[in-house]
Coordinates of C-alpha atoms in Angstrom, one line a residue:
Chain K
X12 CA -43.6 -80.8 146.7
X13 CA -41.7 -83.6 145.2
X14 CA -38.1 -83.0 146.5
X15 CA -35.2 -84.6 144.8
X16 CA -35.1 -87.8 146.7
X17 CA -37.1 -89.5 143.9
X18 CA -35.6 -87.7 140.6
X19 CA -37.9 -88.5 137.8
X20 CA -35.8 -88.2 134.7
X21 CA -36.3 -85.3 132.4
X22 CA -34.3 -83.5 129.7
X23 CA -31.4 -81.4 130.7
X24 CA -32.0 -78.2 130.1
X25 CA -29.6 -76.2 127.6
X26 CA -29.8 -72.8 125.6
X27 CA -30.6 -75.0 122.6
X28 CA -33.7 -76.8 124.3
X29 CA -37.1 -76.2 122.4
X30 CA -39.9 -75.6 124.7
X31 CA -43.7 -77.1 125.2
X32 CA -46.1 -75.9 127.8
X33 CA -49.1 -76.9 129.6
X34 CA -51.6 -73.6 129.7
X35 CA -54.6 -73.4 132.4
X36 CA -55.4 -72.3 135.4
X37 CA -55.0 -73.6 137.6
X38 CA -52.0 -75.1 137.2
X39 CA -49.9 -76.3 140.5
X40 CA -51.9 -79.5 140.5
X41 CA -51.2 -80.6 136.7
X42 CA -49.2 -83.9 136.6
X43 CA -48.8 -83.3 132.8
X44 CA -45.1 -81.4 132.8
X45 CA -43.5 -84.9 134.8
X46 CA -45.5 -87.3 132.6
X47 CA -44.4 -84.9 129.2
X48 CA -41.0 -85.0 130.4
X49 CA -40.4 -88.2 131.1
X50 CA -41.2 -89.3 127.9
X51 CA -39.4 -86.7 126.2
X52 CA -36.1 -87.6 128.1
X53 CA -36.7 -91.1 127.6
X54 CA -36.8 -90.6 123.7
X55 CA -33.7 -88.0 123.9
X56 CA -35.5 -85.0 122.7
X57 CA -33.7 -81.9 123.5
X58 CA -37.5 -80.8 124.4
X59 CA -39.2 -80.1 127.9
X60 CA -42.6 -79.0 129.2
X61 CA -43.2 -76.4 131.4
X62 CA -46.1 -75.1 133.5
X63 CA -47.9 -72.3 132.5
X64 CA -50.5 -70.1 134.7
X65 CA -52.5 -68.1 132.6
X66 CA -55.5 -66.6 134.1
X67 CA -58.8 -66.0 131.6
X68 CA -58.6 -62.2 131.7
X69 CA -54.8 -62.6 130.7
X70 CA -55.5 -65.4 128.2
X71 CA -55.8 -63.6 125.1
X72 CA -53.0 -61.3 126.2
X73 CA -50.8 -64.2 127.3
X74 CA -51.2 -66.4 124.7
X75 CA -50.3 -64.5 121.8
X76 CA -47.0 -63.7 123.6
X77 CA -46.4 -67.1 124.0
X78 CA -46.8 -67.8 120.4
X79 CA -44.1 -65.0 119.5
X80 CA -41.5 -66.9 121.4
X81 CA -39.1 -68.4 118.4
X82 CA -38.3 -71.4 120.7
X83 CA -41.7 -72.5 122.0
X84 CA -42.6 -75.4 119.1
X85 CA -46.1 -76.8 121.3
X86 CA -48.7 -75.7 123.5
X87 CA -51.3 -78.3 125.6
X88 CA -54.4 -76.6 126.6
X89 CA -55.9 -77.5 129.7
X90 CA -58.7 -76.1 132.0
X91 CA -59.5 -73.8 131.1
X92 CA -58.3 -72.4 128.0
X93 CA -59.5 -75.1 125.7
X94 CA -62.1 -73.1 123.7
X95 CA -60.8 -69.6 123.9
X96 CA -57.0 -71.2 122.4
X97 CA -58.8 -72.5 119.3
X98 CA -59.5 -69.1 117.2
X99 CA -55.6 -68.3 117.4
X100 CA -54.8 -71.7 114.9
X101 CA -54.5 -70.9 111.9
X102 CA -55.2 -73.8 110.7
X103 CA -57.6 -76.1 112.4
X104 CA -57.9 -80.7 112.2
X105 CA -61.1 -81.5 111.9
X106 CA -61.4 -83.6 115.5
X107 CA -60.6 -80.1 116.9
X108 CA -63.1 -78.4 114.8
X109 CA -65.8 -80.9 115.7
X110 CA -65.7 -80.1 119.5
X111 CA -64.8 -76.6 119.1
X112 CA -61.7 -76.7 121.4
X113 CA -58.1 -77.7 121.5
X114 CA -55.8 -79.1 123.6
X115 CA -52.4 -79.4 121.2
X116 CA -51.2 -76.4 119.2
X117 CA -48.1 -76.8 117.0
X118 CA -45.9 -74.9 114.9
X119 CA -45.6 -75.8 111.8
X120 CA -42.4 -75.6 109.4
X121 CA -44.1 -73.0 107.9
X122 CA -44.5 -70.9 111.1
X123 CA -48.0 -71.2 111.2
X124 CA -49.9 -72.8 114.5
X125 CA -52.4 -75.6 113.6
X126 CA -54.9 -77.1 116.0
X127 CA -55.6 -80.9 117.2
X128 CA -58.3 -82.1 120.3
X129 CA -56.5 -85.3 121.6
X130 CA -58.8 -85.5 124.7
X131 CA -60.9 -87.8 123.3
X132 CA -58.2 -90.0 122.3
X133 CA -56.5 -90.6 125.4
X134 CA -59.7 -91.5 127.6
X135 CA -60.6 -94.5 124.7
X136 CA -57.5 -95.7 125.0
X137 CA -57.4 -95.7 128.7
X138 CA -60.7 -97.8 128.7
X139 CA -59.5 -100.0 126.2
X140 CA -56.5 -100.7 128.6
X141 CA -58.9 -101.7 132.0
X142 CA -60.5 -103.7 129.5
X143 CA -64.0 -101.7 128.7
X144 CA -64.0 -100.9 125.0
X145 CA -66.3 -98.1 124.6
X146 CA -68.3 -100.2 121.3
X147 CA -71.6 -101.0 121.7
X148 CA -71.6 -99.4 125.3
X149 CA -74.5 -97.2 126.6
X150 CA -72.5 -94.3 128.3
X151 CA -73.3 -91.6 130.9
X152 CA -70.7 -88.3 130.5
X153 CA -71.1 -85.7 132.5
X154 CA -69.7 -82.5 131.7
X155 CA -69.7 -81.1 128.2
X156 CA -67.1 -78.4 128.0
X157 CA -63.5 -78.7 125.8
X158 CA -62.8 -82.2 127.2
X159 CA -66.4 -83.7 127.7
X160 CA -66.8 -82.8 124.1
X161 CA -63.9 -84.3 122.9
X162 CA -64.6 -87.4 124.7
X163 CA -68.0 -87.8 123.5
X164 CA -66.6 -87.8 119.7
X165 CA -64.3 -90.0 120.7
X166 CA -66.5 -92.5 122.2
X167 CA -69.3 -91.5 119.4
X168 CA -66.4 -92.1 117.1
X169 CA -65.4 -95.5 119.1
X170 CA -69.0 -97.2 118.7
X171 CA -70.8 -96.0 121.5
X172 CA -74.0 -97.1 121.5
X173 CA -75.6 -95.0 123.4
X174 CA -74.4 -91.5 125.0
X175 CA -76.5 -89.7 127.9
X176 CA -74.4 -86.1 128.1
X177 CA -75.3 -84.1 131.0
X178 CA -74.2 -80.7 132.5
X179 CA -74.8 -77.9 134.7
X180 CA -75.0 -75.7 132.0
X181 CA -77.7 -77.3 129.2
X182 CA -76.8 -75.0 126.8
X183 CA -73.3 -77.0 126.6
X184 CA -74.6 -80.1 126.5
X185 CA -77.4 -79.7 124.0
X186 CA -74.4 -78.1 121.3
X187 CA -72.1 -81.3 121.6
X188 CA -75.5 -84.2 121.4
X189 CA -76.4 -82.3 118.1
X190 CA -73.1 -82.2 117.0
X191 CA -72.2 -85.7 117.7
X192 CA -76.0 -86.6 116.4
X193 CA -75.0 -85.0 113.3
X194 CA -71.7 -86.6 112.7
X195 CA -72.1 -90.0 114.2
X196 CA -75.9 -90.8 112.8
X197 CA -75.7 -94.5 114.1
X198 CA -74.9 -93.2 118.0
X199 CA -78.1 -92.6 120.4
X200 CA -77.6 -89.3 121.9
X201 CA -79.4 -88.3 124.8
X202 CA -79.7 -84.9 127.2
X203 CA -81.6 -87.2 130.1
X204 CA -79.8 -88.2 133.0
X205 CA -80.0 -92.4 132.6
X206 CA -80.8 -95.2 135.0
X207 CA -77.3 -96.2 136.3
X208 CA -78.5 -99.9 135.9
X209 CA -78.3 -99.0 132.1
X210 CA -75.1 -98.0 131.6
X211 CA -71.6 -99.5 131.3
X212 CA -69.4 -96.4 131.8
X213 CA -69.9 -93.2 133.8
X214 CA -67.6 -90.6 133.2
X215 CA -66.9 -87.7 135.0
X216 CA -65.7 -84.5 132.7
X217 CA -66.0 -81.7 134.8
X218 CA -63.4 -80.2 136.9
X219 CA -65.4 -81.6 140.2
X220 CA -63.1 -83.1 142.1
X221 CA -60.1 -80.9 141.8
X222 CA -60.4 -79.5 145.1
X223 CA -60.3 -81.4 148.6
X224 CA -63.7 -79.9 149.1
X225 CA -65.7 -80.8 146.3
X226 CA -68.4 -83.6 146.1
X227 CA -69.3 -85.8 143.6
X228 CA -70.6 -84.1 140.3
X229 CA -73.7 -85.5 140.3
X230 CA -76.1 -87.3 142.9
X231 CA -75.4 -91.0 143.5
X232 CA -76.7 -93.6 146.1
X233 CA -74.0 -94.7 148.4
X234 CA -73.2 -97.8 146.1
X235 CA -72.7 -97.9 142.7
X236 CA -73.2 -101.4 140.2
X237 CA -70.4 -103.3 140.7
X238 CA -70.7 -103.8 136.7
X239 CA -69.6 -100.0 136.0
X240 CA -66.7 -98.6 134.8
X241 CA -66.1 -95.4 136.4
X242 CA -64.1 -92.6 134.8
X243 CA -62.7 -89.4 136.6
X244 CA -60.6 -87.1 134.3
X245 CA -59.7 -85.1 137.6
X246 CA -55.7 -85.4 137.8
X247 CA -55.8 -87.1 140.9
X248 CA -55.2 -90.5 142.2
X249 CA -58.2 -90.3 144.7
X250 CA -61.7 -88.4 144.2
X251 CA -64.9 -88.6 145.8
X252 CA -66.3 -90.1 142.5
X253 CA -63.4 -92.7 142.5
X254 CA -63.5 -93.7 146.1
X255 CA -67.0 -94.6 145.8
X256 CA -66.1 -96.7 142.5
X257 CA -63.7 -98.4 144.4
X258 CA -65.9 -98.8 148.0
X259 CA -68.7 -100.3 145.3
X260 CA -66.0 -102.7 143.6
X261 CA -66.5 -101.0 140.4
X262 CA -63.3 -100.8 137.6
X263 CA -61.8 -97.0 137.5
X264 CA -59.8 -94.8 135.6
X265 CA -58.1 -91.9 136.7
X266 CA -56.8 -88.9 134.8
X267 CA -53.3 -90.2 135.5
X268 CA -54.0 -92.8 132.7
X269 CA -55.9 -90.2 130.1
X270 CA -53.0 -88.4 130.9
X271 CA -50.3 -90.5 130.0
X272 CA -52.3 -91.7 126.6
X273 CA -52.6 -88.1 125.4
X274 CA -49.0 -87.6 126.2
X275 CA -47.9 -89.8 123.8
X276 CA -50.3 -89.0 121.0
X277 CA -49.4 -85.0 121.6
X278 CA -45.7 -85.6 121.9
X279 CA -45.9 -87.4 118.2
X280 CA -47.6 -84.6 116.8
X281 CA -44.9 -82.0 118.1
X282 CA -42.7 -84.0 117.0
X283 CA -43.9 -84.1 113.2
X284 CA -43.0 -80.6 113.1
X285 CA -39.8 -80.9 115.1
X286 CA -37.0 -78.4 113.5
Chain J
X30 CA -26.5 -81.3 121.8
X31 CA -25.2 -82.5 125.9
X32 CA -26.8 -86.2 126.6
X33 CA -28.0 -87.5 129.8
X34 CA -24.3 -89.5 130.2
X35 CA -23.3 -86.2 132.4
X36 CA -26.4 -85.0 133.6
X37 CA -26.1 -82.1 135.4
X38 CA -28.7 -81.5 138.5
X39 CA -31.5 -79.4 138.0
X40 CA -34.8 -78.8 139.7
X41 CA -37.3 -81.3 139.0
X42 CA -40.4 -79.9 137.3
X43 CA -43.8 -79.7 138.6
X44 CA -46.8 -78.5 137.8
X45 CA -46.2 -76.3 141.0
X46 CA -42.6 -75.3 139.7
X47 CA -42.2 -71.2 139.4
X48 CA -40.5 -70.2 136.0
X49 CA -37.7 -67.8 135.1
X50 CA -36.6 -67.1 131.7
X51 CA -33.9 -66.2 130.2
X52 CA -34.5 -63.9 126.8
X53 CA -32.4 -63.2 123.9
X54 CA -31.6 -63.7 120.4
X55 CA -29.7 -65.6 119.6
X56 CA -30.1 -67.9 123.0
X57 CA -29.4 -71.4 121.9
X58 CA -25.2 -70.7 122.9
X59 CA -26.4 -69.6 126.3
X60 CA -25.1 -71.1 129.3
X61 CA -27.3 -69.4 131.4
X62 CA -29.7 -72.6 131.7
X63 CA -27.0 -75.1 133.3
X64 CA -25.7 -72.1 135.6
X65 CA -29.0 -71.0 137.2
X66 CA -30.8 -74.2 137.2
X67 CA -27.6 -75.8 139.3
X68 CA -27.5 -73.1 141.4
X69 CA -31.3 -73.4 141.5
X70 CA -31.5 -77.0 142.2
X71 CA -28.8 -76.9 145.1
X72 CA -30.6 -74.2 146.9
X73 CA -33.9 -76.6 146.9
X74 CA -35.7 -74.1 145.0
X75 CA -38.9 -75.0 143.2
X76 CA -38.2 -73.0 140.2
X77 CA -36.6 -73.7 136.9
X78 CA -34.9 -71.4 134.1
X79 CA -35.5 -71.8 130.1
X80 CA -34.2 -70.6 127.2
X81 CA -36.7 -67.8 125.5
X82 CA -35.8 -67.1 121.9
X83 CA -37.7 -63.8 120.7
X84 CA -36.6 -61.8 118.0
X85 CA -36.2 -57.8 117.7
X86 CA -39.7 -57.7 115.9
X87 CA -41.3 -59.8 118.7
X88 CA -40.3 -58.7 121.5
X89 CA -42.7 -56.0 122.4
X90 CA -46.2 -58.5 122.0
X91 CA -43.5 -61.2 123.2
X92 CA -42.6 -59.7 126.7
X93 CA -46.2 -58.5 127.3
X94 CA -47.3 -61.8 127.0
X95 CA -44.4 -63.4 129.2
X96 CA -45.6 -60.7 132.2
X97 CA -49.0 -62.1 131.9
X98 CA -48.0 -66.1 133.0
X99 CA -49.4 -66.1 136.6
X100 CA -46.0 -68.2 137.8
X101 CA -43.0 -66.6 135.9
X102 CA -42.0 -64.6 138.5
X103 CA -38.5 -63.2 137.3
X104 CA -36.8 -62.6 133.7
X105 CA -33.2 -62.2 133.0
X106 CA -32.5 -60.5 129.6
X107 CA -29.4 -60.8 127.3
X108 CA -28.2 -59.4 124.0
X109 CA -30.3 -57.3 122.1
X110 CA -32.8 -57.0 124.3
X111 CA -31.6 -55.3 127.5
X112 CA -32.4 -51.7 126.9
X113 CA -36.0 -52.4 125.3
X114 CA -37.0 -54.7 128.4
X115 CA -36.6 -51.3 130.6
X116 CA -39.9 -49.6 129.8
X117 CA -41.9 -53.0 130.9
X118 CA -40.7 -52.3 134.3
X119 CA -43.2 -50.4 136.5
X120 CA -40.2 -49.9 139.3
X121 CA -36.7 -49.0 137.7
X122 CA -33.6 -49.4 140.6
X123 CA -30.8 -47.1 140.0
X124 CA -28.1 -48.8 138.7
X125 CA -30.6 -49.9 135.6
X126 CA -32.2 -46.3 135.2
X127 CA -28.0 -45.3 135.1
X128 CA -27.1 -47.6 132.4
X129 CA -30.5 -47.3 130.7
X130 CA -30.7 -51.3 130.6
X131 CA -31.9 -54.1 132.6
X132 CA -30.7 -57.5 132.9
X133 CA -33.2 -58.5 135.6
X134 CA -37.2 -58.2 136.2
X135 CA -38.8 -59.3 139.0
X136 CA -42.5 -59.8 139.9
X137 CA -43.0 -58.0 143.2
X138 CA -44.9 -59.3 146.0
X139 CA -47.5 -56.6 144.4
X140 CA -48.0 -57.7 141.5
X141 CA -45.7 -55.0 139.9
X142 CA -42.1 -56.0 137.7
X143 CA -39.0 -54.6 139.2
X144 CA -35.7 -53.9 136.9
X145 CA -32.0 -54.0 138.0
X146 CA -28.8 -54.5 136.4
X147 CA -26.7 -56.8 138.0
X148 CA -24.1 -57.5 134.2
X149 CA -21.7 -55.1 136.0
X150 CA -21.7 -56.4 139.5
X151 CA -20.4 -59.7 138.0
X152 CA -17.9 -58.9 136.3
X153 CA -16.3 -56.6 139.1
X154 CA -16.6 -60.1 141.0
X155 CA -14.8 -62.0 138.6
X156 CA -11.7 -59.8 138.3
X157 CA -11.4 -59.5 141.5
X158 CA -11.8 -63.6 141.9
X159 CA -8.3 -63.4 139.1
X160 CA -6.8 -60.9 141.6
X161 CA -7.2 -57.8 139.4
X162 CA -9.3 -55.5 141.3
X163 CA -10.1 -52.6 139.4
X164 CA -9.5 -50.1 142.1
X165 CA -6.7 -47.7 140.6
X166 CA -6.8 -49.9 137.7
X167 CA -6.8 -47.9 133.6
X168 CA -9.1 -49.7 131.6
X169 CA -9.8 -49.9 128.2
X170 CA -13.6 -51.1 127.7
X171 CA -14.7 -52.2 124.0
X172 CA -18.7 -51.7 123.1
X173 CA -21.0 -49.6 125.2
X174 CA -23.9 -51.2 124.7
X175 CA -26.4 -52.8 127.7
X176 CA -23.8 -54.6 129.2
X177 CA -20.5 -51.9 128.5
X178 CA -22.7 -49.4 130.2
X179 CA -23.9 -51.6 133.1
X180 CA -19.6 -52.9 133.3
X181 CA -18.5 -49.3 133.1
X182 CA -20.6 -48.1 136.2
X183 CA -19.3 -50.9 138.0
X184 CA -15.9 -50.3 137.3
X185 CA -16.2 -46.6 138.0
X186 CA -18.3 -47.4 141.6
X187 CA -15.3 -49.6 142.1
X188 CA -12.9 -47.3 142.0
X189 CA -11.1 -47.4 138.6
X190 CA -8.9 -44.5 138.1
X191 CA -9.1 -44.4 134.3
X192 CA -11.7 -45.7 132.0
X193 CA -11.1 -45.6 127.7
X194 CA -14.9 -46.8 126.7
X195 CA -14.8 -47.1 123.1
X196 CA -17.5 -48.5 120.1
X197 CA -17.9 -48.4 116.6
X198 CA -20.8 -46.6 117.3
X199 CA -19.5 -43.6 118.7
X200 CA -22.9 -41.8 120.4
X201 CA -23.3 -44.9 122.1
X202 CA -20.3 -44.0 123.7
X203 CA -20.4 -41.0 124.6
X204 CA -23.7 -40.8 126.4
X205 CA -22.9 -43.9 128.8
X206 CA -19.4 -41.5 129.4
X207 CA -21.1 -38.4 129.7
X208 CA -23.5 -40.2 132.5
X209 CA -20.6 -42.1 134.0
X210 CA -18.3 -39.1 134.5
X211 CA -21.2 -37.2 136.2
X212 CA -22.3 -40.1 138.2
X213 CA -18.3 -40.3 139.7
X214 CA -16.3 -37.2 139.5
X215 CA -13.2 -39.1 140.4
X216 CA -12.9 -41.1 137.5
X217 CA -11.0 -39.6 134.5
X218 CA -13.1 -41.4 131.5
X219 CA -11.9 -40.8 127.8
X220 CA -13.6 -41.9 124.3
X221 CA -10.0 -42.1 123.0
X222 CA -8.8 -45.8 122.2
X223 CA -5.8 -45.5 124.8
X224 CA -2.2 -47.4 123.9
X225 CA -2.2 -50.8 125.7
X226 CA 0.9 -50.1 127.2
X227 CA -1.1 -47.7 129.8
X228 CA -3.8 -50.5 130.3
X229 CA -4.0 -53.0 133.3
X230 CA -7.5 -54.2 131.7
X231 CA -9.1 -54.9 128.3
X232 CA -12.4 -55.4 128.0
X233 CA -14.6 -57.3 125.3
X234 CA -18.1 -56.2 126.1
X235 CA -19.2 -56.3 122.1
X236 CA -21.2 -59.7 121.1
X237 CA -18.0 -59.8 118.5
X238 CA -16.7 -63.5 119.1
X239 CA -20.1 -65.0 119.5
X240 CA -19.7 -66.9 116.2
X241 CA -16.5 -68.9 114.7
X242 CA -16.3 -66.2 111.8
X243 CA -15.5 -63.4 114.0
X244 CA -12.9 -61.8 114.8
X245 CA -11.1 -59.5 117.4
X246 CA -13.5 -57.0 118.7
X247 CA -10.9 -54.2 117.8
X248 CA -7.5 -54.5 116.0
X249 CA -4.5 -55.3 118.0
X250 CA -1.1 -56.6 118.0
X251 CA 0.2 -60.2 117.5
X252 CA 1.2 -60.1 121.0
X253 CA -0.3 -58.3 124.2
X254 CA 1.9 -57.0 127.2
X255 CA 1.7 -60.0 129.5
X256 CA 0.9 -57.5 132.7
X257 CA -2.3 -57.5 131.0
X258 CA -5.7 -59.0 132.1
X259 CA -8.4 -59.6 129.1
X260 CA -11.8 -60.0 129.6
X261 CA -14.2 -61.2 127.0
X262 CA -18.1 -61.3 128.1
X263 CA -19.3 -63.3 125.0
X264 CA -20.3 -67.0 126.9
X265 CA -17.7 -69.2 125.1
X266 CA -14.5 -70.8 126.3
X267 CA -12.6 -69.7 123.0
X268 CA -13.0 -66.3 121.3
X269 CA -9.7 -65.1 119.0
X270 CA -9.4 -62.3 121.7
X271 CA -9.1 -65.2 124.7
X272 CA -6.6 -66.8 122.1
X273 CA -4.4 -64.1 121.8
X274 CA -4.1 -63.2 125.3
X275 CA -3.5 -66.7 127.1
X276 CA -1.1 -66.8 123.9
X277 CA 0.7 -64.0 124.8
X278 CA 0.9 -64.8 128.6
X279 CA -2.3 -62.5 130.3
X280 CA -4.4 -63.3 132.8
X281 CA -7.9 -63.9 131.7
X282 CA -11.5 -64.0 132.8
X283 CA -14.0 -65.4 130.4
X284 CA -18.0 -65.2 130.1
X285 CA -18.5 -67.9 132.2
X286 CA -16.8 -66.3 135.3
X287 CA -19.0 -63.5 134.3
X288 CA -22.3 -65.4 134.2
X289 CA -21.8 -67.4 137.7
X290 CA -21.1 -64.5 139.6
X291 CA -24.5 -62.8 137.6
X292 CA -26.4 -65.5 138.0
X293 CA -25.9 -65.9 141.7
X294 CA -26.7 -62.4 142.5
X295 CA -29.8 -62.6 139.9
X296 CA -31.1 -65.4 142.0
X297 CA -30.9 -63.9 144.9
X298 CA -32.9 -61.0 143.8
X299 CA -35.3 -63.2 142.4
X300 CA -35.7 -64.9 145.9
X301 CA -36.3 -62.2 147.8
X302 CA -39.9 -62.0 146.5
X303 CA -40.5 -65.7 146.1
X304 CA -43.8 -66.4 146.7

């Protein structure tokens, strides 16, 4: 646990203080509430993010406590709660709609919760920043639930040329390449694993990776093309996936820098609403 | 709103950090936060309290939802909720099934929530930290509501020889007599307002002083009898009732007192099932 010899700042804490929290489960591992918070305090919003464990069978339960609470102005949705969180909106962006999931609910002045999906967002931005611009890029993502399908709007949306979108489950996968077919008519969408000599970017979407014990979440040889960008949205500084990118001299981003890139963009849209 | 030029030390949050909450309405005048999180912080505890607003109408959907977060492990309730949260415990201790209120829920170790009532146990600490034990001691009390009740079993298990509980609503006040008086035999307790001149201790335990437009909690003279020590519960520094007694010479013990010594007994109940 980080102990208070290194005290990241983070908004004092006060009867008056209007709450945000980061749903999932599970939750210990998240890096969101320190990333949140620091960016909160460093903008002097009396605001702070909190954990919040909620399991799936408790979810439905849970959540519409939470959104009773007069003082709780924001939710982020994380594993994984992303789907199931969308039908309480009442009112729904059209990113979110398009993938089906959220990860940003906010009051409104009204009172009413509306829906955003900033997933996407964050992970363009974060290539943008290592220097690999998703435009004209032929792209392997693999995992299509609430964030792979965020990020393959965003990359659809982004120029992609070309998306390969794989997972475990085809059913997922085939939803997301006809909606992103659908909306993005110039974008080549396909449901085959690609030739890694092909692509630019391989990104991993699916929660492989969170534990010490997982493997990579799909087959690859021992070295990777130097050429690739590799892309882990695991919360962690060090994966199996990303310790191969780096043993194969490959560029990487880590879900620390999706992270901090849809911190920003969520904390402007609480704010919007800010009483 | 207090700024980060006195920033006063709080645990740092984690995605790992457990969660306490503190739930009223209003809560944005609570002090609560700063107490608990200091005390919290210099114990090295990996656990944090916020502020949870929830409104009469809420509160039933609003607390089921709260026992459903996987790492809130303890609530603390305040005005007007501390009678309704009792039914949400599955385990009632005795000084909360006595005063028909809880100002504490824990999560036990099996999953189940625990109630107690610790509002008394403070205040008994407090004037006995101003050196007016209640031992012996006539008291007026003013409002018999969650916290009256819990303060007048305290006083009474303490030893008081006389206790005048009094509230506009009168059947409030009778049942938490009726119960008191046959809980401890020994103390002679009256529903008559008594003449200050027979009072070592008056007691404000009505949420009357809680805003700038109020006034005294019940009529009195321009001047008290400076043997006299006045308590006020209500968590400011100035309420007209705290005027009038340090301007007419009393000893006085304010809801601050009240709250630290609360607080630090709260927490300690809360620890003993920490995960």
């Amino acid at each position: 646990m980080s102990s208070s010899e290194t005290r990241p700042d983070q908004p004092v804490i006060t009867g008056a203080t209007r709450l945000y929290a980061i749903v999932g489960d599970p939750i210990a591992q998240a890096k969101s509430p320190a990333v949140y918070n620091a960016l909160l305090a460093a903008a002097g919003r009396n605001a702070v993010l909190v954990p919040w464990l909620l399991s799936t069978a408790d979810f439905d339960a849970g959540l519409r406590g939470l959104l009773r609470a007069g003082n709780v102005d924001g939710l982020v949705f994380t594993y994984p709660h992303k789907q199931a969180a969308l039908p309480f909106a009442d009112v729904v962006h059209s990113r979110a709609r398009q993938v089906g999931a959220t990860n940003a609910l906010r009051r409104r002045l009204d009172g009413r919760w509306e829906a955003d999906m900033f997933d996407g967002v964050g992970l363009v931005r974060a290539l943008e920043d290592v220097g690999t611009s998703p435009g004209g890029r032929t792209i392997w993502l693999v995992g299509a639930g609430g964030a792979g399908g965020a990020i393959a709007f965003a990359l659809a949306e982004a120029g992609a040329s070309q998306i390969h979108l794989t997972d475990v489950e085809a059913d997922k996968a085939t939803g997301i390449a006809v909606s992103v077919a659908k909306a993005f008519p110039g974008v080549i969408v396909s449901l085959a694993p690609p030739s890694l000599e092909t692509v630019s970017i391989l990104i991993n979407a699916t929660p492989v990776g969170l534990s010490d014990a997982d493997g990579l979440p799909v087959a690859l040889d021992d070295a990777l093309p130097a050429s690739l960008t590799v892309v882990d949205i695991v919360p962690r500084e060090a994966t199996r996936l990303l310790d191969l990118a780096r043993a194969s001299g490959c560029r990487t981003v880590g879900g620390a820098a999706m992270v901090a890139g849809q911190a920003a963009a969520v904390l402007d849209y609480f704010g919007e609403t800010a009483a």
